[in-house]
Amino acid sequence: MITEERVLDFIRSFGVDRGSEALHMIEKEAVRDDVPIIRKETGELLRILLQIKKPERILEVGAAIGFSSVFMGENTGKNTHITTIENYPPRIERAKANIALAGMEDKITLIAGDAAEVLKGLSGSWDFIFMDAAKGQYIHFMPEVMRLLAPGGILVSDNVLHNRMREYLYALTHDEAIDTVILETGDGMAISVRKED
């Protein structure tokens, strides 16, 4: 029998390091300060999805210290713009500094504030949305996220294999406007595609 840990070790043994020096510095900071960031296998799947979709507008809910924003910035074209939201003041300042460290101030816009309120104030549509915030809040963000997700757009929800996510996963899988698959990658990922109008 192959254990989950052995499977992960096997998969990770094929990993190729593609990140910049700035991204590695942000990762080291996260590890040092015990700030949760996306796992390597989550990042690899995210990177492939970004290559497939080639989004021009990315919305991230939950910047933390900016690791995933910078990661997505490094794995998208020069015409892609990322808007990210963070509510925790110490992390907001670190995220700003890390976005500057990566030289991505023109590519990444950080909005400070409660995502529930910030999302209501956003207009237009995004072709790629990455949900990586407080797990218990996803279900409350969902109506605004669905309003902002463009037809054909991809919604990636991270860390979904937790009891607090049951209601959110039910809502995703039973929403007729989207098709959703739930994967075991990392702490669980749900990938949803909004159907074309």
mmCIF file of C-alpha atoms in Angstrom:
data_model
loop_
_atom_site.group_PDB
_atom_site.id
_atom_site.type_symbol
_atom_site.label_atom_id
_atom_site.label_comp_id
_atom_site.label_asym_id
_atom_site.label_seq_id
_atom_site.Cartn_x
_atom_site.Cartn_y
_atom_site.Cartn_z
ATOM 1 C CA MET A 1 0.000 0.000 0.000
ATOM 2 C CA ILE A 2 1.310 3.435 -0.949
ATOM 3 C CA THR A 3 0.833 6.027 1.778
ATOM 4 C CA GLU A 4 -0.243 9.590 1.022
ATOM 5 C CA GLU A 5 3.102 10.895 2.283
ATOM 6 C CA ARG A 6 5.036 8.606 -0.059
ATOM 7 C CA VAL A 7 2.876 9.709 -2.976
ATOM 8 C CA LEU A 8 3.569 13.372 -2.163
ATOM 9 C CA ASP A 9 7.306 12.718 -1.847
ATOM 10 C CA PHE A 10 7.235 10.894 -5.189
ATOM 11 C CA ILE A 11 5.363 13.735 -6.942
ATOM 12 C CA ARG A 12 7.568 16.412 -5.372
ATOM 13 C CA SER A 13 10.703 14.586 -6.517
ATOM 14 C CA PHE A 14 9.894 15.699 -10.081
ATOM 15 C CA GLY A 15 9.453 19.368 -9.160
ATOM 16 C CA VAL A 16 11.464 21.924 -11.091
ATOM 17 C CA ASP A 17 12.316 25.166 -9.307
ATOM 18 C CA ARG A 18 10.905 27.965 -11.460
ATOM 19 C CA GLY A 19 10.623 30.817 -8.969
ATOM 20 C CA SER A 20 12.638 34.021 -8.870
ATOM 21 C CA GLU A 21 15.010 34.983 -6.086
ATOM 22 C CA ALA A 22 12.363 37.393 -4.769
ATOM 23 C CA LEU A 23 9.771 34.599 -4.622
ATOM 24 C CA HIS A 24 12.214 32.395 -2.694
ATOM 25 C CA MET A 25 12.823 35.211 -0.225
ATOM 26 C CA ILE A 26 9.071 35.634 0.334
ATOM 27 C CA GLU A 27 8.722 31.873 0.819
ATOM 28 C CA LYS A 28 11.514 31.855 3.424
ATOM 29 C CA GLU A 29 9.822 34.733 5.242
ATOM 30 C CA ALA A 30 6.523 32.811 5.290
ATOM 31 C CA VAL A 31 8.190 29.695 6.693
ATOM 32 C CA ARG A 32 10.092 31.728 9.299
ATOM 33 C CA ASP A 33 6.978 33.592 10.471
ATOM 34 C CA ASP A 34 4.596 30.619 10.142
ATOM 35 C CA VAL A 35 2.451 32.368 7.515
ATOM 36 C CA PRO A 36 0.453 29.867 5.446
ATOM 37 C CA ILE A 37 1.232 29.963 1.726
ATOM 38 C CA ILE A 38 0.237 27.707 -1.158
ATOM 39 C CA ARG A 39 1.902 24.293 -1.189
ATOM 40 C CA LYS A 40 4.279 23.362 -3.993
ATOM 41 C CA GLU A 41 1.819 20.981 -5.656
ATOM 42 C CA THR A 42 -0.925 23.628 -5.391
ATOM 43 C CA GLY A 43 1.401 26.101 -7.069
ATOM 44 C CA GLU A 44 2.197 23.682 -9.871
ATOM 45 C CA LEU A 45 -1.494 23.138 -10.632
ATOM 46 C CA LEU A 46 -2.128 26.877 -10.417
ATOM 47 C CA ARG A 47 0.773 27.528 -12.815
ATOM 48 C CA ILE A 48 -0.650 25.094 -15.388
ATOM 49 C CA LEU A 49 -4.152 26.590 -15.082
ATOM 50 C CA LEU A 50 -2.710 30.060 -15.662
ATOM 51 C CA GLN A 51 -0.854 28.836 -18.756
ATOM 52 C CA ILE A 52 -4.037 27.273 -20.121
ATOM 53 C CA LYS A 53 -6.326 30.233 -19.372
ATOM 54 C CA LYS A 54 -3.859 33.081 -20.007
ATOM 55 C CA PRO A 55 -5.989 35.465 -17.921
ATOM 56 C CA GLU A 56 -5.774 39.222 -18.325
ATOM 57 C CA ARG A 57 -7.514 40.013 -15.037
ATOM 58 C CA ILE A 58 -6.887 37.994 -11.866
ATOM 59 C CA LEU A 59 -8.663 38.591 -8.573
ATOM 60 C CA GLU A 60 -7.158 37.082 -5.433
ATOM 61 C CA VAL A 61 -9.112 36.970 -2.179
ATOM 62 C CA GLY A 62 -6.521 36.689 0.604
ATOM 63 C CA ALA A 63 -3.059 38.115 -0.145
ATOM 64 C CA ALA A 64 -1.371 37.187 3.160
ATOM 65 C CA ILE A 65 2.227 38.392 2.598
ATOM 66 C CA GLY A 66 1.971 38.427 -1.199
ATOM 67 C CA PHE A 67 3.518 35.058 -2.058
ATOM 68 C CA SER A 68 0.743 33.759 -4.312
ATOM 69 C CA SER A 69 0.236 37.188 -5.921
ATOM 70 C CA VAL A 70 3.897 37.297 -6.904
ATOM 71 C CA PHE A 71 3.775 33.619 -7.915
ATOM 72 C CA MET A 72 0.842 34.313 -10.252
ATOM 73 C CA GLY A 73 2.575 37.451 -11.501
ATOM 74 C CA GLU A 74 5.633 35.411 -12.468
ATOM 75 C CA ASN A 75 3.490 32.844 -14.272
ATOM 76 C CA THR A 76 1.397 35.168 -16.418
ATOM 77 C CA GLY A 77 2.069 37.478 -19.331
ATOM 78 C CA LYS A 78 2.952 41.155 -19.228
ATOM 79 C CA ASN A 79 -0.661 42.159 -19.989
ATOM 80 C CA THR A 80 -2.086 40.373 -16.947
ATOM 81 C CA HIS A 81 -3.107 42.503 -13.970
ATOM 82 C CA ILE A 82 -3.696 41.052 -10.497
ATOM 83 C CA THR A 83 -5.949 42.623 -7.872
ATOM 84 C CA THR A 84 -5.501 41.127 -4.408
ATOM 85 C CA ILE A 85 -7.350 41.756 -1.134
ATOM 86 C CA GLU A 86 -5.988 41.502 2.411
ATOM 87 C CA ASN A 87 -7.563 42.515 5.725
ATOM 88 C CA TYR A 88 -4.847 41.871 8.345
ATOM 89 C CA PRO A 89 -2.746 45.071 8.783
ATOM 90 C CA PRO A 90 0.669 43.456 9.536
ATOM 91 C CA ARG A 91 0.294 41.234 6.482
ATOM 92 C CA ILE A 92 -0.827 44.155 4.318
ATOM 93 C CA GLU A 93 2.446 45.948 4.962
ATOM 94 C CA ARG A 94 4.505 42.806 4.327
ATOM 95 C CA ALA A 95 2.570 42.097 1.114
ATOM 96 C CA LYS A 96 3.220 45.641 -0.151
ATOM 97 C CA ALA A 97 6.929 45.278 0.618
ATOM 98 C CA ASN A 98 7.111 41.874 -1.074
ATOM 99 C CA ILE A 99 5.274 43.061 -4.181
ATOM 100 C CA ALA A 100 7.823 45.895 -4.382
ATOM 101 C CA LEU A 101 10.680 43.439 -3.774
ATOM 102 C CA ALA A 102 9.487 41.461 -6.803
ATOM 103 C CA GLY A 103 9.220 44.662 -8.877
ATOM 104 C CA MET A 104 5.514 44.085 -9.511
ATOM 105 C CA GLU A 105 3.921 47.301 -8.248
ATOM 106 C CA ASP A 106 2.542 47.958 -11.754
ATOM 107 C CA LYS A 107 1.211 44.429 -12.175
ATOM 108 C CA ILE A 108 -0.316 43.799 -8.731
ATOM 109 C CA THR A 109 -2.807 46.078 -6.971
ATOM 110 C CA LEU A 110 -3.299 45.389 -3.267
ATOM 111 C CA ILE A 111 -6.601 46.503 -1.749
ATOM 112 C CA ALA A 112 -6.606 46.682 2.044
ATOM 113 C CA GLY A 113 -9.900 45.828 3.714
ATOM 114 C CA ASP A 114 -12.492 43.218 4.562
ATOM 115 C CA ALA A 115 -13.061 41.132 1.434
ATOM 116 C CA ALA A 116 -16.808 40.955 2.126
ATOM 117 C CA GLU A 117 -16.976 44.750 1.747
ATOM 118 C CA VAL A 118 -14.264 45.164 -0.900
ATOM 119 C CA LEU A 119 -15.894 42.624 -3.220
ATOM 120 C CA LYS A 120 -19.202 44.521 -3.106
ATOM 121 C CA GLY A 121 -17.418 47.642 -4.321
ATOM 122 C CA LEU A 122 -15.726 45.987 -7.305
ATOM 123 C CA SER A 123 -17.177 46.252 -10.797
ATOM 124 C CA GLY A 124 -16.364 44.630 -14.094
ATOM 125 C CA SER A 125 -15.383 41.000 -14.439
ATOM 126 C CA TRP A 126 -12.359 38.797 -13.853
ATOM 127 C CA ASP A 127 -11.370 35.791 -15.948
ATOM 128 C CA PHE A 128 -9.474 34.115 -13.072
ATOM 129 C CA ILE A 129 -10.307 34.296 -9.353
ATOM 130 C CA PHE A 130 -8.186 32.677 -6.639
ATOM 131 C CA MET A 131 -9.852 32.206 -3.242
ATOM 132 C CA ASP A 132 -7.293 31.734 -0.479
ATOM 133 C CA ALA A 133 -8.724 33.520 2.556
ATOM 134 C CA ALA A 134 -10.287 32.508 5.884
ATOM 135 C CA LYS A 135 -11.947 29.172 5.146
ATOM 136 C CA GLY A 136 -15.161 29.894 7.011
ATOM 137 C CA GLN A 137 -15.733 33.023 4.905
ATOM 138 C CA TYR A 138 -15.751 31.471 1.406
ATOM 139 C CA ILE A 139 -19.491 30.825 1.504
ATOM 140 C CA HIS A 140 -20.119 34.491 2.381
ATOM 141 C CA PHE A 141 -17.865 35.710 -0.436
ATOM 142 C CA MET A 142 -19.447 33.427 -3.029
ATOM 143 C CA PRO A 143 -22.353 35.643 -4.241
ATOM 144 C CA GLU A 144 -20.015 38.552 -5.031
ATOM 145 C CA VAL A 145 -17.338 36.263 -6.476
ATOM 146 C CA MET A 146 -19.918 34.729 -8.816
ATOM 147 C CA ARG A 147 -21.057 38.213 -9.847
ATOM 148 C CA LEU A 148 -17.456 39.126 -10.720
ATOM 149 C CA LEU A 149 -16.486 35.873 -12.507
ATOM 150 C CA ALA A 150 -16.597 36.312 -16.278
ATOM 151 C CA PRO A 151 -18.268 33.752 -18.559
ATOM 152 C CA GLY A 152 -15.628 31.114 -19.242
ATOM 153 C CA GLY A 153 -13.738 32.352 -16.182
ATOM 154 C CA ILE A 154 -11.996 30.036 -13.713
ATOM 155 C CA LEU A 155 -12.512 30.114 -9.948
ATOM 156 C CA VAL A 156 -9.853 28.278 -7.928
ATOM 157 C CA SER A 157 -10.713 27.743 -4.259
ATOM 158 C CA ASP A 158 -7.820 26.586 -2.064
ATOM 159 C CA ASN A 159 -7.862 24.644 1.233
ATOM 160 C CA VAL A 160 -11.336 23.185 0.738
ATOM 161 C CA LEU A 161 -10.978 19.778 2.412
ATOM 162 C CA HIS A 162 -12.074 20.967 5.840
ATOM 163 C CA ASN A 163 -15.349 20.491 7.701
ATOM 164 C CA ARG A 164 -16.050 24.220 7.612
ATOM 165 C CA MET A 165 -16.060 24.047 3.806
ATOM 166 C CA ARG A 166 -18.892 21.548 3.398
ATOM 167 C CA GLU A 167 -21.554 24.213 2.787
ATOM 168 C CA TYR A 168 -19.317 26.055 0.322
ATOM 169 C CA LEU A 169 -18.468 22.894 -1.613
ATOM 170 C CA TYR A 170 -22.156 21.977 -1.768
ATOM 171 C CA ALA A 171 -22.941 25.456 -3.128
ATOM 172 C CA LEU A 172 -20.177 25.184 -5.745
ATOM 173 C CA THR A 173 -21.163 21.737 -6.948
ATOM 174 C CA HIS A 174 -24.889 22.581 -7.099
ATOM 175 C CA ASP A 175 -24.612 25.971 -8.803
ATOM 176 C CA GLU A 176 -25.886 25.539 -12.360
ATOM 177 C CA ALA A 177 -23.834 28.515 -13.583
ATOM 178 C CA ILE A 178 -20.540 26.675 -13.050
ATOM 179 C CA ASP A 179 -18.916 23.283 -13.483
ATOM 180 C CA THR A 180 -16.755 22.240 -10.517
ATOM 181 C CA VAL A 181 -14.226 19.533 -9.747
ATOM 182 C CA ILE A 182 -12.839 18.939 -6.237
ATOM 183 C CA LEU A 183 -9.243 17.690 -6.017
ATOM 184 C CA GLU A 184 -7.100 16.397 -3.153
ATOM 185 C CA THR A 185 -4.174 18.623 -4.188
ATOM 186 C CA GLY A 186 -2.594 20.333 -1.161
ATOM 187 C CA ASP A 187 -5.329 20.836 1.438
ATOM 188 C CA GLY A 188 -7.876 20.385 -1.310
ATOM 189 C CA MET A 189 -8.693 22.557 -4.309
ATOM 190 C CA ALA A 190 -11.964 23.192 -6.069
ATOM 191 C CA ILE A 191 -11.704 24.319 -9.675
ATOM 192 C CA SER A 192 -14.846 25.866 -11.130
ATOM 193 C CA VAL A 193 -15.478 27.152 -14.651
ATOM 194 C CA ARG A 194 -18.295 29.570 -15.317
ATOM 195 C CA LYS A 195 -20.441 28.411 -18.208
ATOM 196 C CA GLU A 196 -20.615 30.667 -21.242
ATOM 197 C CA ASP A 197 -23.809 32.768 -21.386
#
